[in-house]
PDB file of C-alpha atoms in Angstrom:
ATOM      1  CA  MET B   1      22.192  -7.111   9.607  1.00 58.00           C
ATOM      2  CA  ASN B   2      24.516  -3.957   8.725  1.00 64.00           C
ATOM      3  CA  HIS B   3      24.929  -0.931  10.925  1.00 63.00           C
ATOM      4  CA  VAL B   4      22.652   1.182   8.595  1.00 54.00           C
ATOM      5  CA  SER B   5      19.896  -1.358   9.002  1.00 68.00           C
ATOM      6  CA  LEU B   6      20.034  -1.631  12.827  1.00 71.00           C
ATOM      7  CA  GLN B   7      20.027   2.272  12.922  1.00 77.00           C
ATOM      8  CA  GLU B   8      16.505   2.087  11.120  1.00 80.00           C
ATOM      9  CA  LEU B   9      15.240  -0.141  13.771  1.00 84.00           C
ATOM     10  CA  LEU B  10      16.153   2.231  16.664  1.00 84.00           C
ATOM     11  CA  PRO B  11      12.913   4.168  16.586  1.00 84.00           C
ATOM     12  CA  LEU B  12      10.967   0.762  16.733  1.00 85.00           C
ATOM     13  CA  TYR B  13      13.340  -0.362  19.472  1.00 83.00           C
ATOM     14  CA  ALA B  14      12.365   2.577  21.337  1.00 83.00           C
ATOM     15  CA  LEU B  15       8.643   2.077  20.866  1.00 83.00           C
ATOM     16  CA  GLY B  16       8.962  -1.569  21.893  1.00 82.00           C
ATOM     17  CA  VAL B  17       7.495  -2.981  18.732  1.00 79.00           C
ATOM     18  CA  LEU B  18      10.330  -5.160  17.137  1.00 79.00           C
ATOM     19  CA  ASP B  19       9.801  -8.749  16.643  1.00 77.00           C
ATOM     20  CA  PRO B  20      12.211 -11.150  18.568  1.00 78.00           C
ATOM     21  CA  ALA B  21      14.707 -11.563  15.934  1.00 77.00           C
ATOM     22  CA  GLU B  22      15.069  -7.706  15.392  1.00 82.00           C
ATOM     23  CA  LEU B  23      15.032  -7.140  19.088  1.00 82.00           C
ATOM     24  CA  ALA B  24      17.947  -9.490  19.764  1.00 81.00           C
ATOM     25  CA  ALA B  25      20.070  -8.071  16.831  1.00 82.00           C
ATOM     26  CA  VAL B  26      19.543  -4.661  18.163  1.00 82.00           C
ATOM     27  CA  GLN B  27      20.428  -5.621  21.779  1.00 86.00           C
ATOM     28  CA  THR B  28      23.499  -7.416  20.641  1.00 86.00           C
ATOM     29  CA  HIS B  29      24.560  -4.342  18.675  1.00 84.00           C
ATOM     30  CA  LEU B  30      23.943  -1.989  21.706  1.00 86.00           C
ATOM     31  CA  GLN B  31      26.247  -4.140  23.736  1.00 88.00           C
ATOM     32  CA  THR B  32      29.251  -3.627  21.690  1.00 88.00           C
ATOM     33  CA  GLY B  33      28.912   0.175  22.875  1.00 87.00           C
ATOM     34  CA  CYS B  34      28.474   1.958  19.924  1.00 87.00           C
ATOM     35  CA  GLU B  35      28.092   5.426  20.866  1.00 88.00           C
ATOM     36  CA  GLU B  36      26.355   6.587  17.558  1.00 88.00           C
ATOM     37  CA  CYS B  37      23.597   4.354  18.227  1.00 87.00           C
ATOM     38  CA  GLU B  38      23.380   4.935  21.896  1.00 88.00           C
ATOM     39  CA  ARG B  39      23.010   8.779  21.327  1.00 89.00           C
ATOM     40  CA  GLU B  40      20.371   8.182  18.641  1.00 87.00           C
ATOM     41  CA  LEU B  41      18.452   5.730  20.814  1.00 86.00           C
ATOM     42  CA  ARG B  42      18.418   8.312  23.820  1.00 88.00           C
ATOM     43  CA  ALA B  43      16.841  10.790  21.448  1.00 87.00           C
ATOM     44  CA  HIS B  44      14.285   8.401  20.449  1.00 81.00           C
ATOM     45  CA  ASP B  45      13.737   7.387  24.036  1.00 84.00           C
ATOM     46  CA  ALA B  46      13.016  11.087  24.953  1.00 85.00           C
ATOM     47  CA  THR B  47      10.678  11.474  21.829  1.00 82.00           C
ATOM     48  CA  VAL B  48       8.524   8.421  23.124  1.00 76.00           C
ATOM     49  CA  ALA B  49       8.701   9.574  26.799  1.00 79.00           C
ATOM     50  CA  SER B  50       7.257  12.875  25.600  1.00 76.00           C
ATOM     51  CA  LEU B  51       4.465  11.202  23.561  1.00 71.00           C
ATOM     52  CA  ALA B  52       3.643   8.973  26.212  1.00 63.00           C
ATOM     53  CA  SER B  53       2.426  11.897  28.363  1.00 63.00           C
ATOM     54  CA  VAL B  54       0.061  13.408  25.849  1.00 61.00           C
ATOM     55  CA  VAL B  55      -1.151  10.391  23.633  1.00 58.00           C
ATOM     56  CA  THR B  56      -3.495   7.734  24.948  1.00 64.00           C
ATOM     57  CA  PRO B  57      -2.406   4.214  23.465  1.00 61.00           C
ATOM     58  CA  VAL B  58      -4.348   2.903  20.743  1.00 64.00           C
ATOM     59  CA  ALA B  59      -3.799  -0.801  19.207  1.00 61.00           C
ATOM     60  CA  PRO B  60      -2.580  -0.121  15.531  1.00 61.00           C
ATOM     61  CA  PRO B  61      -4.048  -2.277  12.613  1.00 60.00           C
ATOM     62  CA  ALA B  62      -2.320  -5.524  12.205  1.00 54.00           C
ATOM     63  CA  ALA B  63      -1.033  -4.548   8.725  1.00 54.00           C
ATOM     64  CA  LEU B  64       0.229  -1.093   9.814  1.00 58.00           C
ATOM     65  CA  ARG B  65       3.731  -1.874  11.108  1.00 57.00           C
ATOM     66  CA  GLN B  66       4.748  -3.856   7.987  1.00 54.00           C
ATOM     67  CA  ARG B  67       3.324  -1.145   5.711  1.00 54.00           C
ATOM     68  CA  VAL B  68       5.559   1.555   7.533  1.00 57.00           C
ATOM     69  CA  LEU B  69       8.449  -0.693   7.262  1.00 54.00           C
ATOM     70  CA  ASP B  70       8.124  -1.197   3.770  1.00 53.00           C
ATOM     71  CA  ALA B  71       7.762   2.487   2.985  1.00 53.00           C
ATOM     72  CA  ALA B  72      10.820   3.299   5.260  1.00 52.00           C
ATOM     73  CA  LEU B  73      13.137   0.825   3.859  1.00 47.00           C
ATOM     74  CA  ALA B  74      12.000   0.697   0.121  1.00 49.00           C
ATOM     75  CA  PRO B  75      14.475   2.293  -2.406  1.00 46.00           C
ATOM     76  CA  GLU B  76      13.547   5.305  -4.375  1.00 47.00           C
ATOM     77  CA  GLY B  77      11.282   4.467  -7.193  1.00 44.00           C
ATOM     78  CA  ARG B  78       9.982   1.347  -5.632  1.00 45.00           C
ATOM     79  CA  THR B  79       6.157   2.744  -6.115  1.00 43.00           C
ATOM     80  CA  GLU B  80       6.435   2.485  -9.749  1.00 42.00           C
ATOM     81  CA  THR B  81       6.103  -1.176  -9.252  1.00 53.00           C
ATOM     82  CA  VAL B  82       2.920  -0.663  -7.688  1.00 72.00           C
ATOM     83  CA  GLN B  83       0.983  -0.382 -10.812  1.00 81.00           C
ATOM     84  CA  SER B  84       1.823  -3.853 -12.120  1.00 80.00           C
ATOM     85  CA  TRP B  85      -1.246  -4.106 -14.341  1.00 82.00           C
ATOM     86  CA  LYS B  86       0.873  -2.003 -16.719  1.00 81.00           C
ATOM     87  CA  ASN B  87       2.591  -5.205 -17.412  1.00 80.00           C
ATOM     88  CA  TRP B  88      -0.514  -7.354 -18.090  1.00 82.00           C
ATOM     89  CA  SER B  89      -1.219  -8.811 -21.559  1.00 78.00           C
ATOM     90  CA  PRO B  90      -4.680  -8.962 -22.847  1.00 73.00           C
ATOM     91  CA  GLY B  91      -4.478 -12.553 -23.440  1.00 69.00           C
ATOM     92  CA  ASP B  92      -6.804 -14.371 -26.055  1.00 57.00           C
ATOM     93  CA  VAL B  93      -9.718 -12.397 -25.987  1.00 58.00           C
ATOM     94  CA  ALA B  94     -10.063 -10.348 -29.401  1.00 54.00           C
ATOM     95  CA  ALA B  95     -12.193 -13.096 -31.071  1.00 54.00           C
ATOM     96  CA  GLN B  96     -14.603 -13.633 -27.933  1.00 65.00           C
ATOM     97  CA  ASP B  97     -17.937 -11.966 -28.205  1.00 75.00           C
ATOM     98  CA  LEU B  98     -18.511 -12.875 -24.483  1.00 81.00           C
ATOM     99  CA  PHE B  99     -15.342 -12.832 -21.800  1.00 81.00           C
ATOM    100  CA  LEU B 100     -16.027 -14.473 -18.619  1.00 84.00           C
ATOM    101  CA  VAL B 101     -14.010 -14.780 -15.723  1.00 85.00           C
ATOM    102  CA  ARG B 102     -15.273 -16.817 -13.003  1.00 88.00           C
ATOM    103  CA  ALA B 103     -15.055 -16.144  -9.137  1.00 88.00           C
ATOM    104  CA  THR B 104     -12.722 -19.238  -8.931  1.00 87.00           C
ATOM    105  CA  GLU B 105     -10.469 -18.187 -11.805  1.00 88.00           C
ATOM    106  CA  GLY B 106      -7.443 -15.910 -11.927  1.00 86.00           C
ATOM    107  CA  HIS B 107      -5.150 -15.062  -9.009  1.00 87.00           C
ATOM    108  CA  TRP B 108      -4.299 -12.221  -6.714  1.00 90.00           C
ATOM    109  CA  GLU B 109      -1.038 -10.412  -6.897  1.00 89.00           C
ATOM    110  CA  SER B 110       0.491  -8.197  -4.180  1.00 88.00           C
ATOM    111  CA  VAL B 111       1.316  -4.523  -5.205  1.00 87.00           C
ATOM    112  CA  LEU B 112       1.809  -3.241  -1.764  1.00 86.00           C
ATOM    113  CA  ALA B 113       2.005  -4.686   1.695  1.00 84.00           C
ATOM    114  CA  GLY B 114      -1.579  -5.360   2.310  1.00 88.00           C
ATOM    115  CA  VAL B 115      -2.910  -4.305  -0.979  1.00 90.00           C
ATOM    116  CA  SER B 116      -3.577  -6.886  -3.855  1.00 91.00           C
ATOM    117  CA  VAL B 117      -5.187  -7.002  -7.239  1.00 92.00           C
ATOM    118  CA  LYS B 118      -6.874  -9.627  -9.507  1.00 93.00           C
ATOM    119  CA  LYS B 119      -6.972  -9.046 -13.298  1.00 91.00           C
ATOM    120  CA  LEU B 120     -10.409  -9.265 -14.822  1.00 91.00           C
ATOM    121  CA  TYR B 121      -9.813  -7.781 -18.440  1.00 90.00           C
ATOM    122  CA  LEU B 122      -7.355  -5.606 -20.051  1.00 89.00           C
ATOM    123  CA  ASP B 123      -8.411  -3.514 -23.221  1.00 88.00           C
ATOM    124  CA  ALA B 124      -5.168  -3.123 -25.110  1.00 86.00           C
ATOM    125  CA  ALA B 125      -6.922  -0.573 -27.617  1.00 86.00           C
ATOM    126  CA  ARG B 126      -8.237   1.631 -24.773  1.00 89.00           C
ATOM    127  CA  ARG B 127      -5.248   1.186 -22.539  1.00 90.00           C
ATOM    128  CA  THR B 128      -7.452   0.383 -19.646  1.00 91.00           C
ATOM    129  CA  ALA B 129      -7.452  -2.380 -17.021  1.00 92.00           C
ATOM    130  CA  THR B 130     -10.539  -3.668 -15.026  1.00 94.00           C
ATOM    131  CA  MET B 131      -9.709  -5.477 -11.824  1.00 92.00           C
ATOM    132  CA  LEU B 132     -10.518  -6.280  -8.310  1.00 95.00           C
ATOM    133  CA  VAL B 133      -8.562  -4.609  -5.510  1.00 94.00           C
ATOM    134  CA  ARG B 134      -8.352  -5.874  -2.254  1.00 94.00           C
ATOM    135  CA  MET B 135      -6.899  -3.880   0.764  1.00 93.00           C
ATOM    136  CA  LEU B 136      -6.474  -5.124   4.319  1.00 93.00           C
ATOM    137  CA  PRO B 137      -7.288  -3.066   7.345  1.00 92.00           C
ATOM    138  CA  GLY B 138      -5.001   0.064   7.914  1.00 90.00           C
ATOM    139  CA  THR B 139      -3.493   0.070   4.320  1.00 91.00           C
ATOM    140  CA  GLN B 140      -3.276   2.827   1.769  1.00 90.00           C
ATOM    141  CA  TYR B 141      -2.888   3.411  -1.946  1.00 90.00           C
ATOM    142  CA  PRO B 142      -0.725   6.483  -3.097  1.00 89.00           C
ATOM    143  CA  SER B 143      -1.747   9.479  -4.792  1.00 89.00           C
ATOM    144  CA  HIS B 144      -2.008   9.246  -8.535  1.00 89.00           C
ATOM    145  CA  ARG B 145      -2.962  11.417 -11.585  1.00 91.00           C
ATOM    146  CA  HIS B 146      -5.644   9.757 -14.030  1.00 93.00           C
ATOM    147  CA  ALA B 147      -4.693   9.724 -17.733  1.00 91.00           C
ATOM    148  CA  ASP B 148      -8.105   8.797 -18.534  1.00 94.00           C
ATOM    149  CA  ALA B 149     -11.383   8.279 -16.355  1.00 94.00           C
ATOM    150  CA  GLU B 150     -11.162   5.848 -13.558  1.00 95.00           C
ATOM    151  CA  GLU B 151     -14.303   4.324 -12.211  1.00 96.00           C
ATOM    152  CA  CYS B 152     -14.297   2.522  -8.637  1.00 96.00           C
ATOM    153  CA  LEU B 153     -17.304   0.639  -7.147  1.00 96.00           C
ATOM    154  CA  VAL B 154     -17.007  -0.457  -3.274  1.00 96.00           C
ATOM    155  CA  LEU B 155     -17.946  -4.141  -3.046  1.00 96.00           C
ATOM    156  CA  GLU B 156     -16.989  -4.563   0.615  1.00 96.00           C
ATOM    157  CA  GLY B 157     -15.915  -2.383   3.559  1.00 95.00           C
ATOM    158  CA  ASP B 158     -14.940   1.139   3.655  1.00 95.00           C
ATOM    159  CA  LEU B 159     -12.613   3.299   1.423  1.00 95.00           C
ATOM    160  CA  HIS B 160     -11.553   6.834   2.469  1.00 94.00           C
ATOM    161  CA  VAL B 161     -10.550   9.339  -0.237  1.00 90.00           C
ATOM    162  CA  GLY B 162      -8.664  11.911   1.596  1.00 83.00           C
ATOM    163  CA  ALA B 163      -9.869  13.155   5.091  1.00 82.00           C
ATOM    164  CA  ASP B 164     -13.288  14.049   3.984  1.00 86.00           C
ATOM    165  CA  LEU B 165     -14.928  11.346   1.799  1.00 91.00           C
ATOM    166  CA  VAL B 166     -15.797   7.802   3.022  1.00 94.00           C
ATOM    167  CA  MET B 167     -17.454   5.353   0.584  1.00 95.00           C
ATOM    168  CA  HIS B 168     -19.176   2.119   1.693  1.00 96.00           C
ATOM    169  CA  ALA B 169     -20.455  -1.132  -0.242  1.00 96.00           C
ATOM    170  CA  GLY B 170     -22.361  -0.008  -3.035  1.00 96.00           C
ATOM    171  CA  ASP B 171     -20.925   3.433  -3.410  1.00 96.00           C
ATOM    172  CA  PHE B 172     -19.506   4.444  -6.919  1.00 97.00           C
ATOM    173  CA  GLN B 173     -16.999   7.161  -7.744  1.00 95.00           C
ATOM    174  CA  ARG B 174     -15.740   8.236 -11.212  1.00 95.00           C
ATOM    175  CA  ALA B 175     -12.684  10.358 -11.442  1.00 93.00           C
ATOM    176  CA  ALA B 176     -12.289  12.451 -14.718  1.00 95.00           C
ATOM    177  CA  ALA B 177      -9.176  12.220 -16.872  1.00 92.00           C
ATOM    178  CA  GLY B 178      -6.625  14.605 -15.696  1.00 92.00           C
ATOM    179  CA  SER B 179      -7.834  14.795 -12.119  1.00 93.00           C
ATOM    180  CA  VAL B 180      -5.716  13.675  -9.020  1.00 91.00           C
ATOM    181  CA  HIS B 181      -6.746  11.227  -6.434  1.00 90.00           C
ATOM    182  CA  VAL B 182      -5.163  11.993  -2.996  1.00 89.00           C
ATOM    183  CA  PRO B 183      -4.001   8.959  -1.032  1.00 89.00           C
ATOM    184  CA  GLN B 184      -6.913   6.529  -0.468  1.00 91.00           C
ATOM    185  CA  PHE B 185      -7.023   4.251   2.693  1.00 92.00           C
ATOM    186  CA  THR B 186      -9.166   1.999   4.419  1.00 92.00           C
ATOM    187  CA  VAL B 187      -9.943   1.485   8.144  1.00 93.00           C
ATOM    188  CA  ASP B 188     -11.531  -2.115   8.227  1.00 93.00           C
ATOM    189  CA  GLY B 189     -10.608  -3.462   4.808  1.00 93.00           C
ATOM    190  CA  CYS B 190     -12.306  -3.228   1.425  1.00 95.00           C
ATOM    191  CA  LEU B 191     -12.894  -4.709  -1.956  1.00 96.00           C
ATOM    192  CA  LEU B 192     -13.260  -2.530  -4.873  1.00 96.00           C
ATOM    193  CA  LEU B 193     -13.911  -2.977  -8.600  1.00 96.00           C
ATOM    194  CA  ILE B 194     -12.079  -0.597 -10.559  1.00 95.00           C
ATOM    195  CA  THR B 195     -11.512   0.259 -14.333  1.00 95.00           C
ATOM    196  CA  SER B 196      -8.402   2.248 -14.706  1.00 93.00           C
ATOM    197  CA  SER B 197      -6.017   3.625 -17.375  1.00 92.00           C
ATOM    198  CA  LEU B 198      -2.755   1.908 -17.838  1.00 90.00           C
ATOM    199  CA  GLU B 199      -1.146   5.372 -18.374  1.00 90.00           C
ATOM    200  CA  ASP B 200      -1.824   6.703 -14.826  1.00 89.00           C
ATOM    201  CA  GLU B 201       0.788   8.545 -13.045  1.00 88.00           C
ATOM    202  CA  LEU B 202       1.968   7.815  -9.637  1.00 86.00           C
ATOM    203  CA  LEU B 203       2.445  10.901  -7.229  1.00 83.00           C
ATOM    204  CA  SER B 204       3.698   9.537  -3.889  1.00 65.00           C
TER     205      SER B 204
END
């Protein structure tokens, strides 16, 4: 593990949430007497101490730590790979009057830590994809602008759209073309049925 990677772990070291391998790597490095890292760690320790006096500890969702690490360590532009359905092909469906996907068919693919999608149908002519989206507790999908109308039906769990709107199983939303979705997140996890444009633009 290089020096830069170790420095990125110092805030988590101060919080006491590193896994055993990361903890050992940081402790071994600190034993070398690196003044830069020791100075940075003292600053993090002071921040943690000040927070501890005013914040009541709450156990975070299981997926939150990995999501934070992925966001912090990802190279610029990584979020463009989130919309993997832009690379889907329609398959041999043009001549079918009835297209069917059984519950046991298809596969789930990860698009973010804790967020995965399953292809149901891709309409190449309309440039839209219909998919199942599964979000684990504590995960979030970034803000995006709709190139065409997006439709979302919550099948299971909770979906929060910004700070004010909470959707539950059976709730439906339709976002018009040109509209912007603020980041959406789930507390307890959710399963969504979504039809979305292949031309949507990620904003964060």
